[in-house]
PDB file of C-alpha atoms in Angstrom:
ATOM      1  CA  MET A1023     -60.721  36.404  35.614  1.00  0.00           C
ATOM      2  CA  LEU A1024     -59.055  35.439  32.326  1.00  0.00           C
ATOM      3  CA  PHE A1025     -55.461  36.509  32.888  1.00  0.00           C
ATOM      4  CA  GLY A1026     -55.178  35.942  36.698  1.00  0.00           C
ATOM      5  CA  PHE A1027     -54.063  39.489  37.673  1.00  0.00           C
ATOM      6  CA  LYS A1028     -51.577  39.413  40.530  1.00  0.00           C
ATOM      7  CA  ARG A1029     -52.024  41.470  43.753  1.00  0.00           C
ATOM      8  CA  ASN A1030     -48.656  43.140  43.000  1.00  0.00           C
ATOM      9  CA  CYS A1031     -49.643  44.141  39.471  1.00  0.00           C
ATOM     10  CA  PRO A1032     -51.877  47.176  40.006  1.00  0.00           C
ATOM     11  CA  PHE A1033     -51.912  48.207  36.279  1.00  0.00           C
ATOM     12  CA  ASP A1034     -55.019  46.893  34.508  1.00  0.00           C
ATOM     13  CA  TYR A1035     -53.874  45.939  30.905  1.00  0.00           C
ATOM     14  CA  ILE A1036     -57.443  45.140  29.932  1.00  0.00           C
ATOM     15  CA  HIS A1037     -58.441  48.610  30.895  1.00  0.00           C
ATOM     16  CA  GLY A1038     -55.466  49.902  28.890  1.00  0.00           C
ATOM     17  CA  PHE A1039     -56.647  48.113  25.761  1.00  0.00           C
ATOM     18  CA  THR A1040     -60.145  49.394  26.186  1.00  0.00           C
ATOM     19  CA  ARG A1041     -59.037  52.828  26.740  1.00  0.00           C
ATOM     20  CA  GLN A1042     -57.168  52.656  23.349  1.00  0.00           C
ATOM     21  CA  ALA A1043     -60.339  51.322  21.777  1.00  0.00           C
ATOM     22  CA  ASP A1044     -62.391  54.102  23.152  1.00  0.00           C
ATOM     23  CA  TYR A1045     -60.275  56.454  20.902  1.00  0.00           C
ATOM     24  CA  SER A1046     -60.981  54.152  18.013  1.00  0.00           C
ATOM     25  CA  VAL A1047     -64.708  54.483  18.602  1.00  0.00           C
ATOM     26  CA  GLN A1048     -64.296  58.343  18.949  1.00  0.00           C
ATOM     27  CA  ALA A1049     -62.301  58.544  15.802  1.00  0.00           C
ATOM     28  CA  ALA A1050     -64.907  56.438  13.949  1.00  0.00           C
ATOM     29  CA  GLN A1051     -67.618  58.840  15.150  1.00  0.00           C
ATOM     30  CA  TYR A1052     -65.816  61.907  14.089  1.00  0.00           C
ATOM     31  CA  LEU A1053     -65.036  60.368  10.667  1.00  0.00           C
ATOM     32  CA  ASP A1054     -68.712  59.749  10.195  1.00  0.00           C
ATOM     33  CA  GLN A1055     -69.461  63.386  11.117  1.00  0.00           C
ATOM     34  CA  CYS A1056     -66.818  64.556   8.571  1.00  0.00           C
ATOM     35  CA  LEU A1057     -68.205  62.361   5.732  1.00  0.00           C
ATOM     36  CA  ASN A1058     -71.547  63.885   6.323  1.00  0.00           C
ATOM     37  CA  ASP A1059     -70.255  67.365   6.073  1.00  0.00           C
ATOM     38  CA  PRO A1060     -67.233  67.172   3.723  1.00  0.00           C
ATOM     39  CA  THR A1061     -66.619  70.851   3.273  1.00  0.00           C
ATOM     40  CA  GLN A1062     -63.194  71.196   1.891  1.00  0.00           C
ATOM     41  CA  GLY A1063     -62.707  74.581   3.642  1.00  0.00           C
ATOM     42  CA  LYS A1064     -63.205  72.819   6.877  1.00  0.00           C
ATOM     43  CA  MET A1065     -60.693  70.068   6.106  1.00  0.00           C
ATOM     44  CA  PRO A1066     -57.670  71.528   7.946  1.00  0.00           C
ATOM     45  CA  GLN A1067     -59.751  71.832  11.017  1.00  0.00           C
ATOM     46  CA  MET A1068     -61.041  68.304  10.493  1.00  0.00           C
ATOM     47  CA  LEU A1069     -57.653  66.876  10.165  1.00  0.00           C
ATOM     48  CA  ALA A1070     -56.368  68.647  13.191  1.00  0.00           C
ATOM     49  CA  ALA A1071     -59.277  67.394  15.299  1.00  0.00           C
ATOM     50  CA  MET A1072     -58.798  63.884  14.051  1.00  0.00           C
ATOM     51  CA  HIS A1073     -55.132  63.969  14.608  1.00  0.00           C
ATOM     52  CA  GLU A1074     -55.723  65.089  18.236  1.00  0.00           C
ATOM     53  CA  ILE A1075     -57.757  61.922  18.765  1.00  0.00           C
ATOM     54  CA  GLU A1076     -54.997  59.842  17.148  1.00  0.00           C
ATOM     55  CA  HIS A1077     -52.386  61.461  19.349  1.00  0.00           C
ATOM     56  CA  ALA A1078     -54.482  60.775  22.478  1.00  0.00           C
ATOM     57  CA  ALA A1079     -54.679  57.195  21.421  1.00  0.00           C
ATOM     58  CA  ASP A1080     -50.911  57.009  20.948  1.00  0.00           C
ATOM     59  CA  THR A1081     -50.403  58.505  24.426  1.00  0.00           C
ATOM     60  CA  ALA A1082     -52.757  55.887  25.942  1.00  0.00           C
ATOM     61  CA  LYS A1083     -50.658  53.091  24.131  1.00  0.00           C
ATOM     62  CA  ASP A1084     -47.419  54.646  25.327  1.00  0.00           C
ATOM     63  CA  VAL A1085     -48.447  54.754  28.969  1.00  0.00           C
ATOM     64  CA  MET A1086     -49.198  51.089  28.792  1.00  0.00           C
ATOM     65  CA  VAL A1087     -45.970  50.258  26.971  1.00  0.00           C
ATOM     66  CA  LYS A1088     -43.839  52.154  29.498  1.00  0.00           C
ATOM     67  CA  ARG A1089     -45.403  50.335  32.256  1.00  0.00           C
ATOM     68  CA  LEU A1090     -44.885  47.004  30.418  1.00  0.00           C
ATOM     69  CA  VAL A1091     -41.110  47.742  30.152  1.00  0.00           C
ATOM     70  CA  LEU A1092     -40.846  47.991  33.994  1.00  0.00           C
ATOM     71  CA  GLU A1093     -43.042  44.940  34.540  1.00  0.00           C
ATOM     72  CA  PHE A1094     -41.200  41.842  35.877  1.00  0.00           C
ATOM     73  CA  LEU A1095     -44.099  39.504  35.755  1.00  0.00           C
ATOM     74  CA  PRO A1096     -46.951  40.811  33.668  1.00  0.00           C
ATOM     75  CA  PRO A1097     -50.379  38.940  33.863  1.00  0.00           C
ATOM     76  CA  PHE A1098     -49.550  37.567  30.339  1.00  0.00           C
ATOM     77  CA  ASP A1099     -46.782  37.583  27.831  1.00  0.00           C
ATOM     78  CA  LYS A1100     -45.215  40.936  26.970  1.00  0.00           C
ATOM     79  CA  ASP A1101     -45.292  40.013  23.290  1.00  0.00           C
ATOM     80  CA  ASP A1102     -49.048  39.443  23.397  1.00  0.00           C
ATOM     81  CA  ILE A1103     -49.660  42.797  25.192  1.00  0.00           C
ATOM     82  CA  MET A1104     -47.446  44.674  22.670  1.00  0.00           C
ATOM     83  CA  PHE A1105     -49.038  42.919  19.680  1.00  0.00           C
ATOM     84  CA  LEU A1106     -52.683  43.665  20.691  1.00  0.00           C
ATOM     85  CA  ALA A1107     -51.818  47.249  21.723  1.00  0.00           C
ATOM     86  CA  HIS A1108     -50.218  47.935  18.252  1.00  0.00           C
ATOM     87  CA  GLN A1109     -53.256  46.263  16.542  1.00  0.00           C
ATOM     88  CA  ILE A1110     -55.825  48.489  18.307  1.00  0.00           C
ATOM     89  CA  ASP A1111     -53.586  51.536  17.544  1.00  0.00           C
ATOM     90  CA  ALA A1112     -53.725  50.491  13.884  1.00  0.00           C
ATOM     91  CA  VAL A1113     -57.488  50.762  13.840  1.00  0.00           C
ATOM     92  CA  THR A1114     -57.362  54.403  14.967  1.00  0.00           C
ATOM     93  CA  ASP A1115     -54.579  55.092  12.492  1.00  0.00           C
ATOM     94  CA  ALA A1116     -56.506  53.596   9.579  1.00  0.00           C
ATOM     95  CA  ILE A1117     -59.562  55.757  10.440  1.00  0.00           C
ATOM     96  CA  GLU A1118     -57.387  58.931  10.374  1.00  0.00           C
ATOM     97  CA  GLU A1119     -55.957  57.768   7.017  1.00  0.00           C
ATOM     98  CA  VAL A1120     -59.415  57.937   5.516  1.00  0.00           C
ATOM     99  CA  LEU A1121     -59.620  61.669   6.138  1.00  0.00           C
ATOM    100  CA  ILE A1122     -56.046  62.130   4.918  1.00  0.00           C
ATOM    101  CA  VAL A1123     -56.880  60.322   1.613  1.00  0.00           C
ATOM    102  CA  ILE A1124     -59.965  62.733   1.011  1.00  0.00           C
ATOM    103  CA  ASP A1125     -57.636  65.703   1.693  1.00  0.00           C
ATOM    104  CA  VAL A1126     -54.765  64.598  -0.459  1.00  0.00           C
ATOM    105  CA  HIS A1127     -56.675  63.496  -3.334  1.00  0.00           C
ATOM    106  CA  HIS A1128     -59.154  66.425  -3.270  1.00  0.00           C
ATOM    107  CA  ILE A1129     -62.174  64.291  -3.120  1.00  0.00           C
ATOM    108  CA  GLN A1130     -65.048  66.751  -3.295  1.00  0.00           C
ATOM    109  CA  VAL A1131     -68.100  64.751  -3.320  1.00  0.00           C
ATOM    110  CA  ILE A1132     -68.460  61.883  -0.830  1.00  0.00           C
ATOM    111  CA  PRO A1133     -70.535  58.995  -2.045  1.00  0.00           C
ATOM    112  CA  LEU A1134     -73.453  57.829  -0.089  1.00  0.00           C
ATOM    113  CA  ALA A1135     -71.904  54.461   0.116  1.00  0.00           C
ATOM    114  CA  ALA A1136     -68.884  55.945   1.875  1.00  0.00           C
ATOM    115  CA  GLN A1137     -71.141  57.608   4.443  1.00  0.00           C
ATOM    116  CA  GLN A1138     -72.882  54.296   4.981  1.00  0.00           C
ATOM    117  CA  PHE A1139     -69.510  52.688   5.416  1.00  0.00           C
ATOM    118  CA  SER A1140     -68.512  55.116   8.086  1.00  0.00           C
ATOM    119  CA  GLU A1141     -71.614  54.047  10.009  1.00  0.00           C
ATOM    120  CA  LEU A1142     -70.526  50.403   9.745  1.00  0.00           C
ATOM    121  CA  ILE A1143     -67.029  51.411  11.069  1.00  0.00           C
ATOM    122  CA  ILE A1144     -68.610  52.942  14.116  1.00  0.00           C
ATOM    123  CA  ARG A1145     -70.544  49.620  14.935  1.00  0.00           C
ATOM    124  CA  CYS A1146     -67.360  47.540  14.232  1.00  0.00           C
ATOM    125  CA  CYS A1147     -65.294  49.665  16.665  1.00  0.00           C
ATOM    126  CA  GLN A1148     -68.007  49.582  19.264  1.00  0.00           C
ATOM    127  CA  SER A1149     -68.221  45.765  19.077  1.00  0.00           C
ATOM    128  CA  MET A1150     -64.432  45.533  19.113  1.00  0.00           C
ATOM    129  CA  ASN A1151     -64.288  47.601  22.204  1.00  0.00           C
ATOM    130  CA  MET A1152     -66.979  45.498  23.938  1.00  0.00           C
ATOM    131  CA  ALA A1153     -65.093  42.311  23.040  1.00  0.00           C
ATOM    132  CA  LEU A1154     -62.037  43.791  24.809  1.00  0.00           C
ATOM    133  CA  LYS A1155     -64.022  44.701  27.870  1.00  0.00           C
ATOM    134  CA  GLU A1156     -65.307  41.232  28.127  1.00  0.00           C
ATOM    135  CA  MET A1157     -61.840  39.629  28.097  1.00  0.00           C
ATOM    136  CA  LYS A1158     -61.286  40.125  31.878  1.00  0.00           C
ATOM    137  CA  ASP A1159     -64.334  37.938  32.808  1.00  0.00           C
ATOM    138  CA  TYR A1160     -64.654  35.806  29.812  1.00  0.00           C
ATOM    139  CA  LYS A1161     -65.323  32.615  31.832  1.00  0.00           C
ATOM    140  CA  ILE A1162     -68.583  33.882  33.108  1.00  0.00           C
ATOM    141  CA  SER A1163     -69.316  36.271  30.051  1.00  0.00           C
ATOM    142  CA  ALA A1164     -71.965  35.146  27.726  1.00  0.00           C
ATOM    143  CA  LYS A1165     -71.243  38.213  25.539  1.00  0.00           C
ATOM    144  CA  LEU A1166     -67.565  37.698  24.435  1.00  0.00           C
ATOM    145  CA  LYS A1167     -68.267  35.242  21.609  1.00  0.00           C
ATOM    146  CA  GLU A1168     -71.273  37.452  20.551  1.00  0.00           C
ATOM    147  CA  HIS A1169     -69.060  40.509  20.204  1.00  0.00           C
ATOM    148  CA  LEU A1170     -66.449  38.610  18.219  1.00  0.00           C
ATOM    149  CA  ALA A1171     -69.147  37.267  15.865  1.00  0.00           C
ATOM    150  CA  VAL A1172     -70.571  40.787  15.314  1.00  0.00           C
ATOM    151  CA  VAL A1173     -67.076  42.106  14.386  1.00  0.00           C
ATOM    152  CA  ASN A1174     -66.638  39.148  12.019  1.00  0.00           C
ATOM    153  CA  ARG A1175     -70.024  39.806  10.421  1.00  0.00           C
ATOM    154  CA  LEU A1176     -69.361  43.492   9.927  1.00  0.00           C
ATOM    155  CA  LYS A1177     -66.030  42.893   8.535  1.00  0.00           C
ATOM    156  CA  LYS A1178     -67.725  40.707   5.894  1.00  0.00           C
ATOM    157  CA  GLU A1179     -70.317  43.366   5.309  1.00  0.00           C
ATOM    158  CA  GLY A1180     -67.464  45.911   4.653  1.00  0.00           C
ATOM    159  CA  LYS A1181     -65.891  43.631   2.146  1.00  0.00           C
ATOM    160  CA  GLY A1182     -69.078  43.275   0.334  1.00  0.00           C
ATOM    161  CA  MET A1183     -69.777  46.983   0.436  1.00  0.00           C
ATOM    162  CA  HIS A1184     -66.343  47.732  -0.879  1.00  0.00           C
ATOM    163  CA  GLY A1185     -66.817  45.382  -3.837  1.00  0.00           C
ATOM    164  CA  ARG A1186     -70.135  46.851  -4.712  1.00  0.00           C
ATOM    165  CA  SER A1187     -69.032  50.453  -4.342  1.00  0.00           C
ATOM    166  CA  VAL A1188     -65.972  49.964  -6.351  1.00  0.00           C
ATOM    167  CA  LYS A1189     -67.842  48.304  -9.185  1.00  0.00           C
ATOM    168  CA  LYS A1190     -70.549  51.126  -9.180  1.00  0.00           C
ATOM    169  CA  ILE A1191     -67.764  53.818  -9.295  1.00  0.00           C
ATOM    170  CA  GLN A1192     -66.257  52.242 -12.440  1.00  0.00           C
ATOM    171  CA  GLU A1193     -69.697  51.989 -14.024  1.00  0.00           C
ATOM    172  CA  LEU A1194     -70.800  55.630 -13.282  1.00  0.00           C
ATOM    173  CA  ARG A1195     -67.542  57.499 -13.703  1.00  0.00           C
ATOM    174  CA  ARG A1196     -65.290  58.054 -16.712  1.00  0.00           C
ATOM    175  CA  ASN A1197     -62.376  60.112 -15.407  1.00  0.00           C
ATOM    176  CA  PRO A1198     -59.674  57.576 -14.590  1.00  0.00           C
ATOM    177  CA  VAL A1199     -57.998  59.825 -11.923  1.00  0.00           C
ATOM    178  CA  GLU A1200     -61.450  60.298 -10.212  1.00  0.00           C
ATOM    179  CA  VAL A1201     -62.102  56.498 -10.314  1.00  0.00           C
ATOM    180  CA  MET A1202     -58.727  55.684  -8.737  1.00  0.00           C
ATOM    181  CA  ASN A1203     -59.273  58.259  -5.972  1.00  0.00           C
ATOM    182  CA  TYR A1204     -62.620  56.933  -5.050  1.00  0.00           C
ATOM    183  CA  ILE A1205     -61.195  53.354  -5.080  1.00  0.00           C
ATOM    184  CA  ARG A1206     -58.466  54.448  -2.707  1.00  0.00           C
ATOM    185  CA  LEU A1207     -61.201  55.941  -0.474  1.00  0.00           C
ATOM    186  CA  PHE A1208     -63.016  52.664  -0.325  1.00  0.00           C
ATOM    187  CA  ASP A1209     -59.854  50.695   0.124  1.00  0.00           C
ATOM    188  CA  HIS A1210     -59.037  52.686   3.229  1.00  0.00           C
ATOM    189  CA  LEU A1211     -62.617  52.441   4.548  1.00  0.00           C
ATOM    190  CA  GLU A1212     -62.396  48.633   4.280  1.00  0.00           C
ATOM    191  CA  ARG A1213     -59.013  48.629   5.986  1.00  0.00           C
ATOM    192  CA  CYS A1214     -60.733  50.020   9.179  1.00  0.00           C
ATOM    193  CA  THR A1215     -63.063  47.171   9.489  1.00  0.00           C
ATOM    194  CA  TYR A1216     -60.255  44.674   8.410  1.00  0.00           C
ATOM    195  CA  ASN A1217     -58.092  46.039  11.283  1.00  0.00           C
ATOM    196  CA  CYS A1218     -60.947  45.637  13.777  1.00  0.00           C
ATOM    197  CA  LYS A1219     -61.201  41.961  12.728  1.00  0.00           C
ATOM    198  CA  GLU A1220     -57.433  41.594  13.257  1.00  0.00           C
ATOM    199  CA  VAL A1221     -57.847  42.831  16.870  1.00  0.00           C
ATOM    200  CA  THR A1222     -60.694  40.297  17.626  1.00  0.00           C
ATOM    201  CA  ASN A1223     -58.619  37.544  16.059  1.00  0.00           C
ATOM    202  CA  THR A1224     -55.935  38.293  18.573  1.00  0.00           C
ATOM    203  CA  VAL A1225     -58.464  38.424  21.373  1.00  0.00           C
ATOM    204  CA  GLU A1226     -59.735  35.047  20.493  1.00  0.00           C
ATOM    205  CA  ARG A1227     -56.268  33.529  20.241  1.00  0.00           C
ATOM    206  CA  MET A1228     -55.363  34.939  23.666  1.00  0.00           C
ATOM    207  CA  VAL A1229     -58.447  33.606  25.248  1.00  0.00           C
ATOM    208  CA  ILE A1230     -57.837  30.162  23.917  1.00  0.00           C
ATOM    209  CA  ARG A1231     -54.018  30.369  24.810  1.00  0.00           C
ATOM    210  CA  TYR A1232     -54.620  31.466  28.414  1.00  0.00           C
ATOM    211  CA  SER A1233     -57.652  29.237  29.222  1.00  0.00           C
TER     212      SER A1233
END
């Protein structure tokens, strides 16, 4: 086992991380659903439902942090636990922000590329979550590096999709306000995959550090 959990340490921090990441996956799936049915009249309900997911993710993080405060000898550094927990939380926050941007800037028509981007975010969150689950038994896991590589590849795909989409928007649309709003949308979509990669960067660093 990677972090040598002690017998007197019943709290499973890896499970805590993956529980947070489960909410990231759930948020990504709900975002995809919203982008494929972007009815403005439904936006208040969509925002409320997304915020419930985000709030549940915050609660999962808070449970772990409260336990960490009381921990005398956690299985690994408290700073590492806090840092990774906040990074995972940032993934869910970024996903919620996409929906907020659509609402605040009154984006009525969701480009096909944005819908495709949301599918990529789902896959990125799922691979991030699987990488977190593999941390506990990384010495015998043949899949951890594979999941890390998938997140890296999807993050690069997201960067390329962002560039192509922004270029196309500026070619096809003439209203400068509309152009800026769509650019904001794709900036926030890319932020989701970027944040997933930040999580797996930390996972990789921790694996090396505690080996």
